[in-house]
Coordinates of C-alpha atoms and ligand atoms in Angstrom, one line a residue:
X461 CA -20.7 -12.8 1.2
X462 CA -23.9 -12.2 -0.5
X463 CA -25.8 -15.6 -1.5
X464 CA -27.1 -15.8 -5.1
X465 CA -30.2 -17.7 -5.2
X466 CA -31.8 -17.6 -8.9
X467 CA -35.6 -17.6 -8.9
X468 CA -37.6 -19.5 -11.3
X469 CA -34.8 -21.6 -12.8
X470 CA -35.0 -24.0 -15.7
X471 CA -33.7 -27.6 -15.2
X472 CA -33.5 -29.1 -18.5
X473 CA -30.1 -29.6 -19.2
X474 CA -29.6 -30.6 -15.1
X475 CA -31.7 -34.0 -15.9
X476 CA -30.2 -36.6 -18.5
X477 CA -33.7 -37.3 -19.0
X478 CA -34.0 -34.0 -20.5
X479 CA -37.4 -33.1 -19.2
X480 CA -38.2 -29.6 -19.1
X481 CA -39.1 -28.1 -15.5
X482 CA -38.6 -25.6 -13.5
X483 CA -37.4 -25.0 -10.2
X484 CA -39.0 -22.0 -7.8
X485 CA -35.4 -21.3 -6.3
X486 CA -31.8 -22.4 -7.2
X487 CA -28.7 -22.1 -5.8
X488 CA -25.6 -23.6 -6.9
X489 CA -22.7 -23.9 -4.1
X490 CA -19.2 -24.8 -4.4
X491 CA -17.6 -25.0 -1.2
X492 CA -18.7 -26.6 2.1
X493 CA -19.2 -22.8 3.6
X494 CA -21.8 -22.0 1.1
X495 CA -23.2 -24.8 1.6
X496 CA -23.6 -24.2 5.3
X497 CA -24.6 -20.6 4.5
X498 CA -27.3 -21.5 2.4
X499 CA -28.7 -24.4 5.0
X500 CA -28.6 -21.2 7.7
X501 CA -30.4 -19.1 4.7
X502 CA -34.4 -18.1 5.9
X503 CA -35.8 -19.1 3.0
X504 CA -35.0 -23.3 3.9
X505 CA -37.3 -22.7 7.0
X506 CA -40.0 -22.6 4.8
X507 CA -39.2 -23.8 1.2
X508 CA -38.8 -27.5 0.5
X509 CA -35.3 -28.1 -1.0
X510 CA -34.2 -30.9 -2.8
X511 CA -30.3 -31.5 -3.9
X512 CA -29.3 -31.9 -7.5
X513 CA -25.9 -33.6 -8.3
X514 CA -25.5 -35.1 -11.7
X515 CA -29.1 -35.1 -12.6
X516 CA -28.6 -39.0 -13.7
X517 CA -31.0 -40.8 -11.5
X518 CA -34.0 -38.5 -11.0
X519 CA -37.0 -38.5 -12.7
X520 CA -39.1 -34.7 -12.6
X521 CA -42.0 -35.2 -12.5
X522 CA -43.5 -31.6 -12.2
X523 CA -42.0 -27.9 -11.8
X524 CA -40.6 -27.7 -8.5
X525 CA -42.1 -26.1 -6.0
X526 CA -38.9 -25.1 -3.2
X527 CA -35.3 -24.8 -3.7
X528 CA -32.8 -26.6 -5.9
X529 CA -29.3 -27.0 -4.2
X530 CA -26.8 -27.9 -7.4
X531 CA -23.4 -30.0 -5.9
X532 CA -20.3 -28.3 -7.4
X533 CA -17.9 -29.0 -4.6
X534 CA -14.8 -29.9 -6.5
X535 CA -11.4 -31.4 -5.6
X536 CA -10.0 -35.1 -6.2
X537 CA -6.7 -35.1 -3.6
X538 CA -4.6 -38.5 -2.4
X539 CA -4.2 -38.5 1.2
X540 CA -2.6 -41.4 1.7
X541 CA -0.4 -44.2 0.2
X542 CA 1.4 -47.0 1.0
X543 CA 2.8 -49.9 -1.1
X544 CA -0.5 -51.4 -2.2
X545 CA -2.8 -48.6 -1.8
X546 CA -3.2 -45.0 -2.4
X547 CA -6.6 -42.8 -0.6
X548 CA -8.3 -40.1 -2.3
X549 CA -10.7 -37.8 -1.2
X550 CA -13.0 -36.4 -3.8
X551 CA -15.7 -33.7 -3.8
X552 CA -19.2 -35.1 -3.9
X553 CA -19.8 -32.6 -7.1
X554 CA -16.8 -34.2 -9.2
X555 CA -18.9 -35.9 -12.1
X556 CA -18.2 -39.9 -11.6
X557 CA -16.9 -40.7 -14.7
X558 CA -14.5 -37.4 -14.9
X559 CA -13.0 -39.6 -11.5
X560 CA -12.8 -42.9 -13.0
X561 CA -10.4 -41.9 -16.0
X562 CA -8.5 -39.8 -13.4
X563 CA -7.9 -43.2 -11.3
X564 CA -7.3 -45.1 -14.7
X565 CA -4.4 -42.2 -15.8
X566 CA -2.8 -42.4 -12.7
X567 CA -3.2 -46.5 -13.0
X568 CA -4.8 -47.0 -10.1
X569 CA -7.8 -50.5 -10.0
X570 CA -10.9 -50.1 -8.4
X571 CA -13.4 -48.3 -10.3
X572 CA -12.6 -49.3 -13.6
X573 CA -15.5 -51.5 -14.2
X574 CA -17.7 -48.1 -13.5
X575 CA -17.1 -46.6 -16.6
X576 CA -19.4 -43.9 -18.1
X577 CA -22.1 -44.4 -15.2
X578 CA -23.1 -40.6 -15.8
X579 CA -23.7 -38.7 -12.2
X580 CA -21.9 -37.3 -9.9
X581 CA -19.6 -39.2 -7.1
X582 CA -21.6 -38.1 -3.9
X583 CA -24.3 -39.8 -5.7
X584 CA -21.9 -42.9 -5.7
X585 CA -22.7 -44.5 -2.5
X586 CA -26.6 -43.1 -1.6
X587 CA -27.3 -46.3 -4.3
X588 CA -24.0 -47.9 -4.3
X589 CA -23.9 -47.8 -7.8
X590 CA -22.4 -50.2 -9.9
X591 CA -21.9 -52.7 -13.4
X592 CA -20.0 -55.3 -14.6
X593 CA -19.2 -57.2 -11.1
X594 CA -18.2 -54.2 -9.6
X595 CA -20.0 -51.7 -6.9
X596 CA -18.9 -48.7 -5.2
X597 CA -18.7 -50.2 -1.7
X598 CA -16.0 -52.4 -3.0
X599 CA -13.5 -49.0 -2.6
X600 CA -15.4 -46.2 -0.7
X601 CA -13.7 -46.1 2.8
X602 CA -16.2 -43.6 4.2
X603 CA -18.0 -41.0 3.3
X604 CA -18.6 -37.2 4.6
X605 CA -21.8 -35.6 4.7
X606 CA -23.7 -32.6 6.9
X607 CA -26.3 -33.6 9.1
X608 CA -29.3 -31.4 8.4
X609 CA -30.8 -31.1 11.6
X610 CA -27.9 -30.6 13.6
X611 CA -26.0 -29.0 10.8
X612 CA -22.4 -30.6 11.7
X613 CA -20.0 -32.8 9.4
X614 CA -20.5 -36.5 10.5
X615 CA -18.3 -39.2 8.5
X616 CA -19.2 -42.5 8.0
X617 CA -16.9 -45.6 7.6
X618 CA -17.8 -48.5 4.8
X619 CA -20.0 -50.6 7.4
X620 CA -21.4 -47.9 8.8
X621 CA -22.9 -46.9 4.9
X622 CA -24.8 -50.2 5.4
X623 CA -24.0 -51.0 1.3
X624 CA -26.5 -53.5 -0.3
X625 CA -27.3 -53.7 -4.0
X626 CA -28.4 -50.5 -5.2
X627 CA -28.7 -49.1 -1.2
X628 CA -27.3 -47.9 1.7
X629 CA -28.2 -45.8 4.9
X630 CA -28.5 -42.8 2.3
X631 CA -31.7 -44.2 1.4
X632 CA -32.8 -45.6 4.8
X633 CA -32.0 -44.0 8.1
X634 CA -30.2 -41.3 6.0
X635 CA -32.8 -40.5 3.9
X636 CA -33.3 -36.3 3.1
X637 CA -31.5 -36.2 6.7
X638 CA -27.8 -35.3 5.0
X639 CA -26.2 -33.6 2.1
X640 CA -22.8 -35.8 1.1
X641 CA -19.9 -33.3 0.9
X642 CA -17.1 -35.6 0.5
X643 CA -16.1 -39.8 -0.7
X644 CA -13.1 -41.1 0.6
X645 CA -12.0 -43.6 -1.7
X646 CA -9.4 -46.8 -1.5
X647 CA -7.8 -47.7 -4.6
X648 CA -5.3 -50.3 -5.4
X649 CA -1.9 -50.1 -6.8
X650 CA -2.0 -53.3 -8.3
X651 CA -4.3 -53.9 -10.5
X652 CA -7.6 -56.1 -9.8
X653 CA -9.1 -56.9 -13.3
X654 CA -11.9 -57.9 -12.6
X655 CA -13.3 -59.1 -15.4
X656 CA -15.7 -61.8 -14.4
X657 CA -18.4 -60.6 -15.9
X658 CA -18.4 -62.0 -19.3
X659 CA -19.0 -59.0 -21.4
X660 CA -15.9 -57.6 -20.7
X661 CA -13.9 -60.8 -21.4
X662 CA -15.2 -61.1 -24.6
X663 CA -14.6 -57.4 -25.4
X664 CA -11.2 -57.7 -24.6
X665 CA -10.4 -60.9 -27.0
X666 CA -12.0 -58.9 -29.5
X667 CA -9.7 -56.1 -28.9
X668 CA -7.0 -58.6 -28.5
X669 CA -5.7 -57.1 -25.0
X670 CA -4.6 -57.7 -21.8
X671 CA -6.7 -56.8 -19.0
X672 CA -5.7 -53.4 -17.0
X673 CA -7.4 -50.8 -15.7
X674 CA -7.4 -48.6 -19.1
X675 CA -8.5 -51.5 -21.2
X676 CA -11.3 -53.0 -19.0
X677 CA -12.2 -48.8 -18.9
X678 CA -11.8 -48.8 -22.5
X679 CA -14.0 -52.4 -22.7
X680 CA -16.4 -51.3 -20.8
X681 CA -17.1 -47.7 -22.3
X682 CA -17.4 -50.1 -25.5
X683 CA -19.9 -52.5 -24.2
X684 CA -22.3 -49.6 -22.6
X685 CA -21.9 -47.5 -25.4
X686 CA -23.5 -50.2 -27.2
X687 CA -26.2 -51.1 -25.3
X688 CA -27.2 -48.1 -23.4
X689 CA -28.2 -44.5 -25.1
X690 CA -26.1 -41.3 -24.6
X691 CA -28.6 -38.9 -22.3
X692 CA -27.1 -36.1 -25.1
X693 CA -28.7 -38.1 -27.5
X694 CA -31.5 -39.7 -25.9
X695 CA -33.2 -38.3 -22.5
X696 CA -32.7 -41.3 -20.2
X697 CA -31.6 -42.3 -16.6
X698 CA -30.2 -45.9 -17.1
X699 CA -31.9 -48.4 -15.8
X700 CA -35.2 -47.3 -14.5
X701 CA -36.2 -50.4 -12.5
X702 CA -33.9 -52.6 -9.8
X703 CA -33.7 -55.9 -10.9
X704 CA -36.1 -57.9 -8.3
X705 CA -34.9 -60.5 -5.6
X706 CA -37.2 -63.0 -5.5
X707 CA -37.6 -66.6 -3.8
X708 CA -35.6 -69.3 -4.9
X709 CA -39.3 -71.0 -4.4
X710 CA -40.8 -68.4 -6.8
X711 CA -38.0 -69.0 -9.4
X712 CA -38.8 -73.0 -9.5
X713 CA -42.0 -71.9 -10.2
X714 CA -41.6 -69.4 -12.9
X715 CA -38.8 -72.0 -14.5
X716 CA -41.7 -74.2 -15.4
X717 CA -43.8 -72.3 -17.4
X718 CA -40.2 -70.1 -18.3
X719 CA -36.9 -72.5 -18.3
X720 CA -34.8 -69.0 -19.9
X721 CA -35.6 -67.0 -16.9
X722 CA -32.1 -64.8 -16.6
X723 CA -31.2 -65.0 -13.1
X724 CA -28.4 -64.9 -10.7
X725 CA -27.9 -66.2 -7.3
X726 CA -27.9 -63.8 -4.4
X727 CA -28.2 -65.6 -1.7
X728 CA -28.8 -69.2 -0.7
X729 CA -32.6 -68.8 -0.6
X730 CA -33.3 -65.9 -3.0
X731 CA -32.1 -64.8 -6.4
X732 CA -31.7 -61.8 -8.4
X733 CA -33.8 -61.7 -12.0
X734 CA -33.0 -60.0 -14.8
X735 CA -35.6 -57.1 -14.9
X736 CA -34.9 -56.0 -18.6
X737 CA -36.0 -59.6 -19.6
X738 CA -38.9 -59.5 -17.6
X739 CA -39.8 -56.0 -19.7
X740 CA -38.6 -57.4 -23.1
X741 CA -41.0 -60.8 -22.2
X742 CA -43.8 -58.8 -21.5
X743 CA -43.3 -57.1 -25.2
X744 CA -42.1 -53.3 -24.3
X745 CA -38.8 -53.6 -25.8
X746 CA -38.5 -51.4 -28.4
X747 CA -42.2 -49.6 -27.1
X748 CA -43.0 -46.1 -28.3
X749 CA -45.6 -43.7 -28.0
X750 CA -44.9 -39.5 -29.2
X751 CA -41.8 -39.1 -27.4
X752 CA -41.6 -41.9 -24.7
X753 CA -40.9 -45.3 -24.5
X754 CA -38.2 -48.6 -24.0
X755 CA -35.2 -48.3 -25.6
X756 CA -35.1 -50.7 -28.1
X757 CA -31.3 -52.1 -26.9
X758 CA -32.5 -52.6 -23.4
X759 CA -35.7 -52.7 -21.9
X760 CA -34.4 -51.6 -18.5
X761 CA -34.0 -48.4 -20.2
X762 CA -37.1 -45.5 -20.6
X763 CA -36.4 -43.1 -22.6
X764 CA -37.6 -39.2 -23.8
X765 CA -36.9 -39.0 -27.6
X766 CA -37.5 -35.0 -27.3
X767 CA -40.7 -33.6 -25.5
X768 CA -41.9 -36.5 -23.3
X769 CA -43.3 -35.2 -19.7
X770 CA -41.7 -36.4 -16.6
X771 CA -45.7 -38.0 -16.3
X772 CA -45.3 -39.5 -19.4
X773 CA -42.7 -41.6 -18.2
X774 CA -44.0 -42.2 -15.3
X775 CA -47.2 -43.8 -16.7
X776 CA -45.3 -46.0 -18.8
X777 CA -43.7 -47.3 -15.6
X778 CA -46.5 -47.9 -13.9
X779 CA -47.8 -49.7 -16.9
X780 CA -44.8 -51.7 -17.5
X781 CA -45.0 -52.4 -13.6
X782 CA -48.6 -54.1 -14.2
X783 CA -48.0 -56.0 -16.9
X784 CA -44.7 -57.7 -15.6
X785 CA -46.5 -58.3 -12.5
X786 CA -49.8 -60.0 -14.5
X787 CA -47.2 -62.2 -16.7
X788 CA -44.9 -63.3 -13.4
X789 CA -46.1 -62.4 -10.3
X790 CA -43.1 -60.4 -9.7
X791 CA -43.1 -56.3 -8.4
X792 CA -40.4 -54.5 -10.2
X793 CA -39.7 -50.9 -8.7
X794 CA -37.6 -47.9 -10.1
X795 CA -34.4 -47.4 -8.6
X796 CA -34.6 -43.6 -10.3
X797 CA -35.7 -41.4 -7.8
X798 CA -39.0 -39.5 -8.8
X799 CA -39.2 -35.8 -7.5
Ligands
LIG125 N1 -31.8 -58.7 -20.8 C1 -32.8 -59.1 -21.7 N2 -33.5 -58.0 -22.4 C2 -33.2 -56.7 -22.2 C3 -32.2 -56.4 -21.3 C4 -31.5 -57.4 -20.6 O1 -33.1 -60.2 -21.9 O2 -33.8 -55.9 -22.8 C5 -31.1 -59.8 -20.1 C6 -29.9 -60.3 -20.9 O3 -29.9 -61.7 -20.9 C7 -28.7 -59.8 -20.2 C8 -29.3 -59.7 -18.7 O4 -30.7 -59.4 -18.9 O5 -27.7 -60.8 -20.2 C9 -28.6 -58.6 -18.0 O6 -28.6 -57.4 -18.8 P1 -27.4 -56.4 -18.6 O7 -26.1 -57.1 -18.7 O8 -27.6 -55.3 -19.6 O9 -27.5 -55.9 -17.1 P2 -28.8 -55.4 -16.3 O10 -29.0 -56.4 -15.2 O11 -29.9 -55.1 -17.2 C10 -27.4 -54.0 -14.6 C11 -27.4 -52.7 -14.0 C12 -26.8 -51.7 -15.0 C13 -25.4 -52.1 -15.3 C14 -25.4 -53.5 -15.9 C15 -24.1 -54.1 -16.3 C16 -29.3 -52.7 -12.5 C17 -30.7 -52.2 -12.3 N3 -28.7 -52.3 -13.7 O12 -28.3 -54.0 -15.7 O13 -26.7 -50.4 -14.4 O14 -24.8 -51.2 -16.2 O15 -26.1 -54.4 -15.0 O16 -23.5 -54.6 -15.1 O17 -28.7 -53.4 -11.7 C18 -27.9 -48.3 -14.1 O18 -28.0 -48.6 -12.9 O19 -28.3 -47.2 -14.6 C19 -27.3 -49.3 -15.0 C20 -27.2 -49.1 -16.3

């Protein structure tokens, strides 16, 4: 089987921040054997590759200079059931929220409260993504990935991914050393409704429904529609920044001068602060300059109104970095990966 690897090929409409690049080499594969052929292929001994899934949570910062490897493996299949559960295994190229209305249809809880996170689902657990008091570790029973050196299929149970907020061994240990082929998912018959977080409760009395997995889907699509723009629209990568976990000492401190702080607790001794305050406090809500800047609805949020350079955006992070760090003390970093 001949390999078709495209030279000099543009990634503008692979990034939801819609910034306009080019990659040196790109191949696109579909199954795991073309995966493996191209990892045999002569031209990864000496080109730098990086791989692209859903383009949501990468910031391009220049052309690049190696090989682009586009996820397209395909295939959501149930592999197991029993009376309260049913296992499905899904191709790490299926887009995320394609996977989450397939799970609703079928009425099946778990990722519900993941609504319209744009990417791709073997992006799912490399930052255990997540919203609305729900993360992907709460139903990924392992995941499948090739080891790069060795160039075998490993599999990984839910411990083993070593799932924090916004991490795992994907972005540790793991780190450019695999390529996730496959998510093994456990989702529940009955449904969990979560709806703890207090957006969607409200949504719901508004709609005047019951909570199930379609309407806390349908809630939540409502609520992020709302406050976050549509990459279509917009050129953006959701939130930019990690919200910071910071001493429970710190935050008595920044409560004097600050009593509104938005925080959570995340442990007993430290606590999780709202970044997008901390932005919007340190006046870059709203913020533009040409074709960068915040989005207006929530600070987390950069955004490319049309021609903004990936270094535009990255400027403006390093600025808003500075200044919340002058006004609180407190180091806020991107969890968009910069390439
Ligand atoms: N806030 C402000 N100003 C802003 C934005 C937020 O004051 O401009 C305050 C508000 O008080 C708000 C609080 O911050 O109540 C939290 O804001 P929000 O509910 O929008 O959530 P977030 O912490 O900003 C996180 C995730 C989002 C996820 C939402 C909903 C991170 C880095 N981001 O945002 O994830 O959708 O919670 O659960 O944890 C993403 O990762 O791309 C993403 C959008």
């Amino acid at each position: 089987m001949s390999i078709s690897i495209v030279k000099n090929f543009p990634l503008d409409h692979l990034n939801t921040f819609n910034i306009s690049a080019n990659a040196k080499f790109f191949y696109e594969f579909k199954t795991l054997e073309s995966l493996k052929e191209i990892l045999n292929h002569n031209l990864l001994k000496t080109e730098k590759s990086f791989v692209l899934g859903g383009g949501s949570n990468i910031l391009i910062s220049n052309d690049f200079d190696g090989i682009v490897l586009k996820n397209s493996i395909k295939g959501i299949h149930i592999t197991k059931e029993n009376k309260n559960h049913t296992e499905v295994e899904v191709g790490s190229g299926e887009n995320w929220h394609e996977f989450v209305l397939w799970c609703v249809k079928k009425n099946l809880s778990g990722v519900e409260n993941l609504a319209l996170i744009p990417g791709s689902v073997g992006a799912s657990p490399i930052q255990n993504i997540g919203a609305y008091g729900c993360e992907a570790k709460d139903t990924i029973k392992k995941v499948e990935f090739i080891d790069l050196e060795s160039k075998t299929i490993k599999e990984l149970t839910n411990s083993e991914c070593d799932f924090s907020y916004r991490s795992s061994i994907f972005k540790k240990d793991l780190k450019e050393k695999c390529i996730i082929t496959k998510v093994t998912f456990l989702l529940n018959k009955k449904p969990i409704n979560n709806t703890s977080y207090g957006a969607i409760a409200s949504e719901l009395t508004a709609l005047k429904i019951q909570a199930s997995p379609q309407s806390i889907c349908n809630a939540v699509i409502n609520i992020r529609s709302r406050k976050l723009p549509d990459p279509q629209k917009i050129g953006n990568s959701g939130s930019f920044f990690k919200n910071p976990i910071i001493s429970n000492k710190k935050l008595k401190k920044i409560k004097v001068e600050y009593p509104e702080i938005v925080n959570y607790k995340y442990s007993q001794t430290y606590s999780k602060i709202a970044a997008g305050w901390l932005i919007e406090m340190a006046g870059w809500k709203g913020y533009r300059k040409n074709d960068f800047g915040v989005y207006d609805k929530q600070a987390l949020v950069l955004v490319n109104y049309g021609n903004a350079s990936g270094n535009d955006i990255i400027e403006l992070s390093k600025k808003i970095q500075r200044s919340v760090h002058k006004k609180f003390d407190i180091k806020i970093y991107p969890e968009v990966n910069i390439i």
